[in-house]
């Protein structure tokens, strides 16, 4: 009890509190505090409360799907008159509190069934050993609730081992290759310390990968790799592809990606012969194609010779990094690895087509000495490390399913949702994992696999959810509870054709069921009676709320519980809630009745309320659009009154302008004006031009209300002098005459220029003509004889 903590001896401070738990920060020894918190967590002193968050519930199935702690009461008489069937859905404690009997509560429970559970093997006996148990389990879960089962694992004594030695044959590994050729004897000796049956196979690899048990049967293989035989990784010149090494190096084999050299063998001599036959090759860039080699070594089981019941180890020896996903773009290789075997005649055929996109999940890395003689020791060290670490994980996990692994062993890792880890597991030691599975939604016939990394043993988990209600309803098609017009389904009525209502009490007659339901839907919506009532014969019968009051309105759209609160009180405790709005008591106002009626802060110096340009609510001005708080005096977004009031100023001060004929009607109610010789109003001066072209000077002072001004207008306008009519007419005539004379002169000039052009043309033609000067013999000059008739010759 908190009261038992004396304030002088132990200080305490409340950190967090809710209805389920209380945390206290105690000023005590840190170790004691940690131990106390550990006890609280382990013993469940602070546990999650069971809550049923229900929404629209129309059936038992709807209730079960709405939350992991939701249960359904099928008691026929559980609901009262006018009460919605949703109250049948709640937590077990609340249903019992409302009077539902335990045997009437429907709650689908989780179930698990072990379908296959072969016992764990003690040692390897030439048959497939069992290292993981159980092997098959079926779960039926309630969505949102977790179930836990145990998985056991024991490393089998004498489990066989297949070792594949993957060698980098790029040119930089030349010295190392010569040393590896002599390691066959040492390698077999080391393997025989692990198992009585040693076989080796060859291939190329970068790391020691896999999980192993202490073995009595070891097979060994050999393989090699260099790099993809395309630019920019390898020189694609035909001669360089055949001999990519230095010109002085005679023992050089053609470039290749990956080649499988030796199948599984237990022969030391055969291993030595195959390794001795290998020569160095070469490429251009530093990274190598080791990941491609590892992938093919892992998936080409029939061609490599992996045994079904064995631990598979790949030893990768290299002095360079490896190409990763995305590097293939440099060579136009865009297709990711399909994780299939592509090997013909012991060579990888898809090296230039695909790139590896996933890393190997379990591996160990060691550093080779300059002469590679420590490779045997590295293999032993990595093998022991991998074989003593057990990692339990899963494959093909369905959507909306969570799995948490809790290891139960001496050197256990942290619980995790992707894997569980036990370290330093000795041969023959039995360990276990608690596996917690949670399904977040309803599903049927799903499955996933749980397995230890590097071990072939698997556990298949079949999963389905329990989202249906088994209510064991009466088999009769009609029931007295439903007025003989329907049957009972999980405590509620399922009406026969032609009848509706909570108890099938309404006959729809000549109306169809759809039109009756439509009359209970507000604004042509889809929900009847807003989900707060039952549609009975085309009218809403409203339910009661959880507090006992009733919904109301034609569509049950109103209640008196969901109004705004102030100081955690509905309508501030000074009003009444009616259909979502607060009706305040006398002397209070505001959306939550949170304010006393007062205008003290809204009063101005001239004893007005918000200058008449707003209303006072909660002792604060709420101004009309554009006017600014605190008292609505200024309007920053309003039009300039110097322009909007110009017409009124013109008609009031000088009896002119558009409002001349109705000035008193249009302007006298909004402007009180005065003609002055000098201004007395301190506001800014307005200078505007009227309809007669005169400049009017005036000042405006906004009074109380929105459109109410006092104006001071200067008596004298600045008007320009009128123009001289005689000068205008004379100037116009002179201008016309001058323009006419200029036009005539222009026409005369054009005609003269044309004639001059024609005359000059004639003169030029005349000069060009040549006339003959000979006499025409037939030509006779004209003879004229004049005789005087009066001349007698005398």
C-alpha positions as a printed Julia matrix, in Angstrom:
794×3 Matrix{Float64}:
   0.0     0.0      0.0
   1.22    3.5     -0.74
   0.18    4.65     2.73
   2.76    2.35     4.32
   5.64    4.27     2.72
   6.76    6.79     5.3
   7.54   10.14     3.63
  10.72   10.56     5.69
  12.2     7.19     4.79
  11.07    6.59     1.2
  10.12    9.24    -1.31
   7.61    8.21    -3.96
   6.28    9.87    -7.06
   3.33    8.79    -9.18
   4.49    8.37   -12.78
   1.57    6.88   -14.69
  -1.78    5.58   -13.68
  -4.86    4.11   -15.3
  -7.63    1.79   -14.27
  -5.4    -1.29   -14.51
  -1.98   -0.39   -13.1
  -0.05    2.2    -11.12
   3.71    2.79   -11.38
   5.68    4.39    -8.53
   9.23    5.71    -8.86
  10.86    4.84    -5.56
  13.92    6.62    -4.25
  15.71    3.39    -3.33
  18.69    1.29    -4.3
  18.81    0.82    -8.12
  19.24   -2.97    -7.83
  16.21   -3.22    -5.53
  14.2    -1.05    -7.9
  15.15   -3.24   -10.88
  14.19   -6.39    -8.97
  10.82   -4.88    -8.05
  10.04   -3.92   -11.64
  11.07   -7.4    -12.79
   8.63   -8.98   -10.35
   5.86   -6.69   -11.56
   6.45   -7.7    -15.17
   6.82  -11.44   -14.49
   3.78  -11.77   -12.24
   1.46   -9.66   -14.34
   0.69   -7.03   -11.74
  -0.05   -4.65   -14.58
  -2.1    -6.42   -17.24
  -3.95   -5.24   -20.31
  -7.65   -4.78   -19.66
 -10.14   -6.73   -21.77
 -12.03   -4.25   -23.92
 -14.6    -4.85   -26.65
 -14.48   -2.0    -29.19
 -17.68   -2.67   -31.12
 -19.08   -0.64   -34.0
 -22.07   -1.75   -36.1
 -23.15   -5.15   -34.78
 -26.0    -6.97   -36.5
 -25.11  -10.58   -35.72
 -22.98  -12.81   -33.54
 -20.38  -13.12   -36.35
 -20.09   -9.31   -36.49
 -19.42   -9.31   -32.77
 -16.72  -11.98   -32.9
 -14.91  -10.18   -35.74
 -14.96   -6.8    -33.98
 -12.37   -7.62   -31.29
 -10.51  -10.46   -29.54
 -12.37   -9.98   -26.24
 -15.85   -9.52   -27.68
 -18.41  -12.16   -26.7
 -22.07  -12.64   -27.59
 -25.01  -13.35   -25.31
 -27.62  -15.6    -26.94
 -30.17  -15.35   -24.1
 -33.56  -14.65   -25.74
 -34.66  -12.22   -23.04
 -31.34  -10.39   -22.7
 -32.42   -7.23   -24.51
 -35.14   -4.99   -23.18
 -37.9    -3.29   -25.16
 -36.42   -0.71   -27.52
 -32.88   -1.8    -26.73
 -30.57   -2.51   -29.63
 -29.16   -5.97   -30.18
 -25.65   -4.49   -30.04
 -25.75   -4.76   -26.24
 -25.45   -8.54   -26.68
 -21.84   -7.94   -27.75
 -19.41   -7.08   -24.95
 -16.73   -8.51   -22.71
 -17.56  -11.53   -20.57
 -17.48   -9.53   -17.34
 -19.9    -6.9    -18.62
 -22.28   -9.46   -20.1
 -22.43  -11.3    -16.78
 -22.9    -7.97   -15.02
 -25.92   -7.29   -17.26
 -27.43  -10.64   -16.34
 -26.29  -13.03   -19.07
 -25.67  -16.57   -17.88
 -22.27  -18.11   -18.5
 -23.75  -20.95   -20.56
 -25.41  -18.39   -22.87
 -22.15  -16.6    -23.71
 -20.7   -17.47   -27.12
 -16.93  -17.21   -27.31
 -14.98  -19.26   -29.9
 -11.86  -20.56   -28.16
  -8.4   -21.24   -29.57
  -7.39  -24.81   -30.23
  -4.17  -26.53   -31.22
  -3.61  -30.1    -32.33
  -0.3   -31.86   -32.86
  -0.68  -33.91   -36.03
   2.8   -35.43   -36.13
   5.33  -35.69   -33.3
   8.11  -38.19   -33.98
  10.57  -38.46   -31.07
  13.98  -36.83   -31.32
  16.78  -39.11   -32.49
  19.67  -39.96   -30.15
  22.29  -40.66   -32.86
  22.69  -41.1    -36.58
  21.77  -44.64   -37.69
  21.92  -44.48   -41.5
  18.29  -43.32   -41.56
  16.87  -39.82   -41.66
  17.32  -38.54   -38.12
  14.75  -36.42   -36.28
  16.23  -33.27   -34.73
  13.07  -31.1    -34.51
   9.78  -32.02   -32.86
   6.86  -31.77   -33.46
   6.74  -31.96   -37.27
   3.11  -30.94   -37.93
   0.7   -28.87   -35.86
  -2.76  -27.4    -36.56
  -3.92  -24.14   -34.98
  -7.38  -22.62   -34.88
  -7.09  -19.1    -33.49
  -9.37  -16.28   -32.44
  -8.25  -13.16   -34.39
  -6.23  -10.9    -32.12
  -5.51  -13.54   -29.47
  -2.21  -15.38   -29.21
  -1.47  -19.05   -28.67
   1.87  -20.54   -27.68
   3.33  -23.97   -28.31
   6.75  -25.5    -27.67
   9.26  -26.72   -30.27
  12.14  -29.02   -29.22
  15.51  -29.46   -30.93
  18.44  -31.79   -30.25
  21.65  -32.09   -32.23
  22.1   -35.68   -33.37
  25.35  -37.43   -32.53
  27.24  -38.56   -35.64
  25.23  -36.48   -38.13
  26.86  -36.67   -41.61
  28.59  -33.63   -43.11
  29.02  -32.68   -46.79
  31.8   -30.13   -47.35
  32.2   -28.25   -50.62
  35.46  -26.36   -51.18
  34.93  -23.35   -53.45
  38.17  -21.81   -54.75
  38.79  -18.38   -56.29
  40.96  -18.98   -59.41
  41.46  -15.31   -60.34
  45.08  -14.38   -61.04
  45.64  -12.78   -57.63
  45.06  -16.21   -56.01
  47.96  -17.85   -57.87
  50.15  -18.35   -54.77
  47.23  -19.57   -52.69
  46.24  -22.2    -55.29
  49.66  -23.83   -55.11
  49.34  -24.1    -51.33
  45.77  -25.44   -51.47
  46.93  -28.22   -53.79
  48.93  -29.6    -50.89
  46.22  -29.27   -48.23
  44.3   -32.41   -49.14
  45.92  -34.59   -46.47
  45.53  -31.97   -43.72
  41.95  -31.28   -44.72
  40.98  -34.94   -44.54
  42.74  -35.34   -41.21
  40.75  -32.41   -39.82
  37.49  -33.79   -41.16
  38.18  -37.22   -39.68
  38.37  -35.56   -36.27
  34.79  -34.49   -36.87
  33.47  -37.65   -38.56
  34.5   -41.18   -39.38
  33.45  -40.83   -43.03
  35.01  -37.92   -44.9
  34.24  -36.93   -48.49
  35.19  -33.69   -50.24
  33.84  -31.87   -53.28
  35.2   -28.76   -55.01
  33.59  -25.46   -55.97
  34.22  -21.7    -55.43
  33.0   -19.86   -52.31
  33.79  -16.86   -50.08
  32.58  -17.92   -46.61
  31.91  -21.03   -44.58
  28.12  -21.31   -44.5
  25.57  -23.67   -43.01
  24.65  -25.21   -39.66
  26.09  -28.57   -38.67
  25.86  -31.18   -35.99
  28.83  -33.15   -34.77
  29.19  -35.71   -37.53
  30.39  -39.24   -38.17
  30.06  -39.03   -41.95
  31.79  -36.32   -44.0
  31.78  -35.99   -47.8
  33.93  -33.41   -49.58
  33.67  -31.72   -53.01
  35.57  -29.08   -54.99
  34.54  -26.19   -57.29
  36.04  -23.01   -58.75
  35.0   -19.56   -59.94
  36.42  -16.35   -61.44
  33.91  -13.76   -62.74
  31.22  -13.1    -65.35
  32.76  -13.35   -68.83
  31.41   -9.99   -70.08
  32.66   -6.43   -70.04
  33.53   -4.65   -67.78
  34.32   -7.69   -65.61
  36.41   -9.7    -68.1
  38.32   -8.78   -71.27
  36.1   -10.15   -74.07
  38.83  -10.15   -76.71
  38.87  -13.65   -78.17
  42.51  -14.25   -77.34
  42.13  -12.79   -73.82
  39.11  -15.01   -73.14
  41.25  -18.06   -73.94
  44.25  -16.8    -71.96
  43.35  -13.97   -69.54
  46.59  -14.23   -67.5
  49.96  -12.57   -67.98
  51.69  -13.45   -71.28
  54.61  -15.06   -69.43
  52.29  -17.37   -67.5
  51.91  -20.55   -69.55
  49.66  -22.42   -67.13
  46.47  -20.34   -67.49
  42.99  -21.61   -68.25
  40.25  -19.81   -70.19
  38.02  -17.34   -68.39
  34.85  -18.75   -66.81
  32.17  -17.82   -64.26
  31.8   -20.97   -62.16
  32.73  -24.61   -62.76
  31.99  -27.69   -60.66
  35.16  -29.8    -60.54
  34.69  -32.77   -58.22
  31.58  -34.57   -56.93
  31.4   -35.77   -53.33
  34.24  -38.13   -52.53
  35.89  -39.72   -49.52
  39.07  -40.38   -51.48
  42.05  -38.26   -50.5
  43.9   -39.26   -53.67
  41.03  -38.31   -55.98
  40.68  -34.93   -54.27
  44.41  -34.24   -54.64
  44.4   -35.23   -58.34
  41.47  -32.96   -59.23
  42.88  -30.0    -57.34
  46.3   -30.47   -58.94
  44.72  -30.26   -62.41
  43.42  -26.73   -61.69
  45.24  -23.66   -63.01
  44.77  -19.96   -62.45
  42.56  -17.76   -64.69
  41.88  -14.01   -64.69
  39.51  -11.06   -64.99
  39.62   -7.23   -65.12
  38.02   -5.78   -61.99
  38.67   -6.54   -58.33
  35.28   -8.01   -57.26
  34.69  -11.66   -58.22
  31.64  -13.79   -59.1
  31.64  -15.72   -55.83
  27.94  -15.18   -55.08
  26.93  -16.74   -58.4
  29.11  -19.74   -57.56
  27.62  -20.14   -54.09
  24.09  -19.97   -55.46
  24.69  -22.71   -58.02
  26.54  -24.86   -55.49
  23.55  -24.6    -53.16
  20.71  -25.28   -55.66
  22.33  -27.86   -57.99
  21.99  -30.67   -55.48
  21.68  -33.55   -57.94
  24.72  -32.4    -59.94
  26.85  -31.55   -56.92
  25.93  -34.72   -55.03
  24.53  -33.35   -51.78
  23.09  -36.07   -49.56
  19.55  -35.65   -48.25
  20.47  -36.37   -44.63
  23.55  -34.26   -44.06
  24.79  -30.9    -42.91
  25.98  -28.95   -45.95
  29.02  -26.72   -45.64
  30.49  -24.46   -48.31
  34.05  -23.2    -47.83
  34.76  -20.12   -49.95
  38.39  -19.11   -50.38
  39.05  -15.74   -52.01
  41.12  -12.59   -51.63
  38.62  -10.09   -53.09
  35.1    -8.82   -52.63
  32.12  -10.01   -54.65
  29.69   -8.46   -57.09
  26.32   -7.64   -55.52
  22.81   -7.01   -56.85
  22.83   -3.93   -59.07
  26.39   -4.41   -60.38
  24.95   -6.3    -63.32
  23.62   -3.05   -64.82
  27.18   -2.26   -65.92
  27.02   -5.26   -68.28
  23.33   -4.94   -69.17
  22.37   -7.8    -66.8
  19.03   -6.75   -65.3
  17.27  -10.04   -64.53
  17.61  -11.15   -60.88
  18.6   -14.7    -60.04
  15.71  -17.18   -60.24
  17.44  -19.38   -57.62
  17.37  -22.37   -60.01
  20.18  -24.64   -61.18
  21.69  -23.64   -64.54
  24.68  -25.96   -64.98
  25.7   -27.87   -68.1
  28.9   -29.87   -68.43
  29.81  -28.71   -64.91
  29.7   -25.0    -65.94
  27.27  -22.24   -64.88
  25.42  -21.15   -68.06
  23.53  -18.07   -66.8
  26.49  -16.07   -65.52
  25.92  -13.25   -68.04
  22.11  -13.26   -67.73
  21.26  -12.99   -64.04
  22.59  -11.34   -60.9
  22.26  -12.57   -57.31
  19.96  -10.39   -55.17
  19.93  -12.1    -51.76
  22.69  -12.75   -49.28
  23.3   -16.08   -47.52
  21.66  -15.81   -44.07
  24.12  -17.88   -42.03
  27.87  -17.69   -42.51
  31.25  -17.33   -40.81
  34.25  -15.35   -42.12
  37.93  -15.97   -41.47
  41.19  -14.42   -42.7
  43.59  -16.63   -44.67
  47.29  -16.4    -43.96
  49.61  -15.29   -46.75
  50.28  -18.92   -47.73
  46.69  -20.13   -47.03
  48.0   -22.86   -44.72
  45.57  -21.91   -41.96
  42.53  -22.82   -44.06
  42.1   -26.13   -42.21
  42.09  -24.41   -38.83
  39.62  -21.81   -40.13
  37.27  -24.56   -41.3
  37.39  -26.27   -37.91
  36.79  -23.0    -36.05
  33.92  -21.89   -38.31
  32.35  -25.36   -38.21
  32.31  -25.4    -34.43
  30.82  -21.89   -34.33
  28.08  -22.69   -36.84
  27.23  -26.09   -35.39
  26.81  -24.74   -31.84
  24.41  -21.93   -32.83
  20.77  -22.91   -33.42
  18.54  -20.33   -35.1
  14.82  -21.05   -35.44
  12.94  -19.06   -38.08
  10.05  -19.37   -40.54
   9.23  -19.36   -44.26
   6.12  -18.27   -46.22
   4.44  -16.52   -43.29
   0.87  -15.47   -44.32
  -0.16  -11.84   -44.22
  -1.6   -10.54   -40.94
   0.13  -13.29   -38.93
   2.75  -12.53   -36.26
   5.21  -15.06   -34.79
   7.43  -14.48   -31.74
  10.22  -16.91   -30.77
  11.29  -17.23   -27.14
  14.36  -19.48   -26.77
  14.58  -21.79   -23.72
  18.24  -22.65   -23.29
  21.31  -21.73   -21.21
  22.71  -19.17   -23.65
  19.47  -17.78   -25.12
  19.12  -14.74   -27.32
  16.41  -12.12   -27.0
  12.84  -13.05   -28.05
  12.18  -11.86   -31.59
   9.48  -11.79   -34.24
  11.71  -13.14   -37.01
  13.9   -15.71   -35.28
  14.97  -17.27   -32.0
  18.62  -18.03   -31.21
  20.36  -20.44   -28.83
  24.15  -20.23   -28.63
  26.77  -22.76   -27.47
  24.49  -25.76   -27.92
  26.45  -28.98   -27.27
  25.97  -32.27   -29.14
  23.08  -34.26   -27.7
  21.79  -31.27   -25.71
  18.04  -30.78   -25.92
  16.74  -27.21   -26.2
  13.32  -25.74   -26.85
  11.61  -22.62   -28.15
   8.23  -21.17   -27.2
   6.52  -20.09   -30.43
   3.69  -17.53   -30.04
   1.39  -17.15   -33.05
  -1.17  -14.36   -33.5
  -3.6   -13.97   -36.41
  -4.79  -10.39   -36.88
  -7.75  -11.17   -39.2
 -10.0   -14.02   -40.26
  -8.45  -16.59   -42.61
  -8.88  -20.2    -43.68
  -6.45  -22.98   -44.55
  -3.17  -21.07   -44.39
   0.17  -22.62   -43.53
   3.81  -21.75   -42.97
   7.01  -23.58   -42.13
   9.25  -23.31   -39.07
  12.81  -24.64   -39.38
  16.29  -24.33   -37.88
  18.68  -22.56   -40.27
  20.91  -25.09   -42.04
  18.86  -28.11   -40.89
  16.45  -30.01   -43.15
  13.98  -30.75   -40.33
  10.84  -28.59   -40.53
   7.62  -27.98   -38.63
   4.55  -27.3    -40.77
   2.0   -25.06   -39.05
  -1.54  -25.23   -40.47
  -3.53  -22.16   -39.5
  -7.17  -21.16   -39.61
  -9.25  -18.74   -37.56
 -12.37  -19.13   -35.5
 -14.69  -16.35   -36.65
 -18.03  -18.21   -36.64
 -20.58  -18.67   -33.87
 -21.79  -22.11   -32.87
 -24.95  -21.2    -30.96
 -26.79  -24.56   -31.12
 -30.03  -22.85   -32.17
 -33.43  -24.57   -32.1
 -34.05  -26.5    -35.3
 -37.67  -25.37   -35.74
 -38.23  -22.87   -38.57
 -40.6   -20.73   -36.49
 -40.29  -19.73   -32.87
 -42.65  -18.13   -30.39
 -40.0   -15.56   -29.49
 -40.3   -14.3    -33.07
 -44.14  -14.16   -32.95
 -44.22  -17.39   -34.93
 -42.94  -15.51   -38.0
 -39.24  -16.44   -37.89
 -36.56  -18.6    -36.33
 -34.0   -17.85   -33.63
 -30.36  -17.42   -34.6
 -27.94  -16.86   -31.7
 -30.68  -15.23   -29.61
 -32.05  -12.83   -32.25
 -34.86  -13.31   -34.76
 -34.31  -14.12   -38.42
 -37.7   -13.27   -39.91
 -39.57  -15.2    -42.57
 -40.38  -13.67   -45.93
 -42.86  -10.8    -45.61
 -42.06   -9.94   -41.99
 -39.65   -7.5    -40.4
 -38.91   -6.07   -36.98
 -36.91   -7.03   -33.91
 -39.4    -9.8    -33.16
 -40.82  -10.14   -36.7
 -43.89   -8.29   -35.48
 -44.43   -6.23   -38.62
 -46.03   -7.54   -41.8
 -44.98   -5.56   -44.82
 -48.23   -6.36   -46.65
 -48.43   -5.0    -50.2
 -45.25   -2.93   -49.67
 -41.91   -4.35   -50.5
 -39.28   -4.71   -47.86
 -36.93   -2.36   -49.66
 -39.29    0.62   -49.67
 -40.04    0.15   -45.95
 -36.36    0.18   -45.13
 -35.77    3.21   -47.38
 -38.22    5.23   -45.3
 -35.96    4.68   -42.29
 -32.84    5.95   -44.09
 -32.03    9.64   -43.76
 -31.02   11.49   -46.94
 -31.23    8.29   -48.98
 -28.37    6.83   -46.97
 -27.55    3.17   -46.48
 -27.85    2.94   -42.69
 -31.26    2.42   -41.16
 -32.16    4.7    -38.26
 -28.51    5.84   -38.14
 -27.66    2.47   -36.57
 -29.42    3.59   -33.37
 -32.78    1.99   -33.79
 -34.88   -0.62   -35.58
 -36.95    0.0    -38.66
 -40.4    -1.29   -37.73
 -43.07   -1.03   -40.39
 -41.27    1.89   -42.03
 -40.72    3.92   -38.82
 -37.71    4.08   -36.54
 -38.01    2.71   -33.03
 -35.04    4.23   -31.29
 -32.78    2.32   -28.91
 -31.64    3.45   -25.53
 -28.07    4.59   -24.97
 -25.66    2.79   -22.68
 -26.39    5.32   -19.93
 -30.12    4.6    -20.1
 -31.38    7.65   -22.0
 -33.01    7.34   -25.43
 -32.07    8.34   -28.93
 -34.7    10.5    -30.59
 -35.61   12.08   -33.89
 -37.33   10.72   -36.98
 -34.21    8.71   -37.8
 -32.84    8.36   -34.24
 -30.23   10.89   -35.26
 -30.3    12.76   -31.96
 -29.04   11.99   -28.51
 -28.48   14.09   -25.42
 -25.03   12.78   -24.52
 -22.69   13.97   -27.29
 -22.48   17.73   -26.86
 -19.34   19.77   -26.4
 -17.76   19.59   -22.97
 -16.09   22.26   -20.87
 -13.92   21.33   -17.9
 -14.93   17.72   -18.53
 -18.59   18.61   -18.0
 -21.29   18.27   -20.6
 -22.26   21.8    -21.69
 -20.0    23.08   -18.93
 -22.55   22.01   -16.35
 -24.49   25.21   -17.06
 -26.67   24.01   -19.9
 -28.62   21.1    -21.31
 -27.61   18.9    -24.24
 -30.28   18.53   -26.91
 -29.54   16.65   -30.15
 -25.85   17.43   -30.08
 -26.19   21.17   -29.24
 -25.98   22.91   -25.89
 -28.97   24.93   -24.68
 -27.45   27.24   -22.09
 -29.02   28.35   -18.82
 -29.83   32.03   -18.3
 -26.7    34.1    -17.93
 -24.45   31.67   -19.89
 -23.5    31.37   -23.51
 -20.99   29.66   -25.82
 -20.92   26.37   -27.72
 -20.35   24.55   -24.42
 -22.08   27.16   -22.2
 -18.61   27.95   -20.95
 -19.03   31.75   -20.73
 -21.01   34.09   -18.56
 -22.98   36.67   -20.5
 -20.86   39.88   -20.41
 -19.9    42.77   -22.74
 -17.2    44.36   -20.62
 -14.3    43.52   -22.92
 -16.35   44.39   -26.0
 -17.13   47.99   -24.95
 -15.35   50.8    -26.8
 -14.35   54.3    -25.65
 -17.48   55.77   -27.16
 -19.56   53.22   -25.21
 -20.48   51.0    -28.15
 -20.26   47.22   -28.47
 -17.62   46.22   -31.03
 -18.24   49.58   -32.82
 -21.44   48.04   -34.13
 -19.43   45.95   -36.55
 -19.55   42.64   -34.67
 -21.27   40.75   -31.9
 -20.02   40.13   -28.38
 -19.86   36.43   -27.51
 -18.15   35.06   -24.43
 -17.03   38.64   -23.65
 -15.14   38.78   -26.94
 -15.92   40.52   -30.24
 -16.71   38.31   -33.2
 -16.24   40.79   -36.05
 -17.86   40.87   -39.44
 -15.71   39.8    -42.38
 -12.64   41.98   -42.81
 -12.8    43.79   -39.46
 -10.11   43.1    -36.92
 -10.18   42.24   -33.25
 -10.16   43.18   -30.48
 -13.01   45.67   -31.08
 -13.7    45.53   -34.85
 -12.44   49.07   -35.4
 -10.34   48.61   -38.52
 -11.08   46.73   -41.73
  -7.88   45.72   -43.46
  -9.55   43.88   -46.31
 -12.35   46.32   -47.11
 -12.43   48.52   -50.29
 -11.04   52.08   -50.02
 -13.93   54.37   -48.91
 -12.31   57.29   -50.8
 -13.41   55.56   -54.0
 -16.63   53.88   -52.87
 -18.04   57.12   -51.35
 -16.96   59.53   -54.15
 -20.36   59.67   -55.85
 -22.07   60.51   -52.56
 -19.47   63.19   -51.75
 -20.02   64.77   -55.18
 -23.8    64.91   -54.92
 -23.83   66.01   -51.27
 -21.16   68.69   -51.63
 -21.64   70.0    -55.19
 -25.04   68.69   -56.35
 -23.59   66.82   -59.32
 -22.66   63.32   -60.34
 -24.63   60.05   -60.81
 -26.6    60.46   -57.53
 -27.68   64.06   -58.27
 -31.39   63.23   -58.62
 -31.68   60.86   -55.59
 -28.84   62.02   -53.38
 -30.86   62.11   -50.17
 -32.07   58.56   -50.65
 -28.73   57.08   -51.7
 -26.34   58.93   -49.41
 -27.8    60.84   -46.49
 -28.36   57.72   -44.34
 -24.75   56.56   -44.62
 -22.83   59.87   -44.68
 -23.13   62.9    -42.44
 -21.27   65.68   -44.31
 -20.0    69.17   -43.63
 -18.53   71.75   -46.05
 -15.34   73.26   -44.55
 -12.49   75.57   -45.44
 -10.02   73.5    -43.37
 -10.07   69.85   -42.18
 -10.48   68.94   -38.53
 -10.67   65.14   -38.96
  -7.22   63.59   -38.37
  -7.68   60.72   -40.85
  -6.01   60.64   -44.25
  -7.13   63.04   -47.01
  -8.97   61.77   -50.07
  -8.27   63.38   -53.48
 -10.62   62.22   -56.23
 -11.75   63.54   -59.65
 -15.53   63.95   -60.13
 -17.64   63.55   -63.24
 -17.0    67.2    -64.25
 -13.23   66.7    -64.17
 -12.78   68.66   -60.95
 -10.56   67.49   -58.08
 -12.47   67.09   -54.79
 -10.66   67.04   -51.45
 -12.42   65.39   -48.47
 -11.87   63.32   -45.33
 -13.94   60.44   -43.89
 -14.33   59.29   -40.29
 -16.08   55.92   -39.83
 -18.69   56.1    -37.08
 -20.47   53.3    -35.23
 -21.89   50.56   -37.51
 -20.49   49.2    -40.7
 -21.67   51.79   -43.28
 -21.8    55.05   -41.33
 -19.36   57.95   -41.99
 -18.78   61.57   -41.11
 -17.37   63.56   -44.05
 -15.58   66.92   -44.26
 -15.56   68.37   -47.82
 -13.48   71.37   -48.93
 -15.77   74.04   -50.4
 -13.44   74.88   -53.29
 -12.9    72.37   -56.06
  -9.91   72.49   -58.41
 -11.51   72.64   -61.84
  -9.56   73.23   -65.15
 -10.42   76.34   -67.34
 -12.85   75.65   -70.24
 -11.31   75.63   -73.76
 -11.76   78.6    -76.35
 -14.47   77.68   -78.87
 -13.31   80.25   -81.49
  -9.75   79.01   -81.31
 -10.89   75.44   -81.64
 -13.13   76.18   -84.68
 -10.55   78.44   -86.36
  -7.8    75.99   -85.76
  -9.93   73.19   -87.14
 -10.78   75.1    -90.37
  -7.17   76.13   -90.87
  -6.03   72.61   -90.32
  -8.53   71.22   -92.86
  -7.52   73.86   -95.46
  -3.84   73.21   -94.91
  -4.32   69.48   -95.23
  -6.32   69.99   -98.49
  -3.63   72.19  -100.05
  -0.94   69.73   -99.1
  -2.94   66.9   -100.66
  -3.41   68.86  -103.95
   0.28   69.67  -104.08
   1.11   66.06  -103.48
  -1.18   64.95  -106.33
   0.32   67.59  -108.68
   3.79   66.42  -107.79
   2.93   62.83  -108.52
   1.46   63.73  -111.96
   4.51   65.82  -112.85
   6.83   63.01  -111.88
   4.85   60.61  -114.04
   4.96   62.92  -117.14
   8.65   63.51  -116.65
   9.25   59.82  -116.58
   7.33   59.31  -119.86
   9.14   62.17  -121.63
  12.53   60.81  -120.67
  11.48   57.44  -122.0
  10.47   59.03  -125.34
  13.78   60.86  -125.64
  15.68   57.65  -125.09
  13.69   55.87  -127.8
  14.29   58.7   -130.24
  18.02   58.54  -129.79
  18.0    54.85  -130.56
  16.24   55.2   -134.04
  18.37   55.51  -137.35
  16.67   56.99  -140.58
  17.77   56.22  -144.26
  19.11   59.25  -146.32
  18.71   57.88  -149.95
  16.31   59.61  -152.5
  13.28   57.83  -153.74
  13.22   57.95  -157.53
   9.52   57.84  -157.64
   9.17   60.78  -155.33
   8.21   64.06  -156.93
   7.99   67.23  -155.05
   4.66   68.92  -155.06
   4.17   71.67  -157.73
   1.85   74.56  -157.13
   0.93   76.97  -159.92
  -0.79   80.21  -159.05
  -2.47   82.11  -161.87
  -3.93   85.56  -161.6
  -7.06   85.64  -163.72
  -6.84   89.29  -164.26
  -3.29   89.14  -165.55
  -3.23   89.62  -169.37
   0.45   89.21  -169.82
   0.91   92.65  -170.81
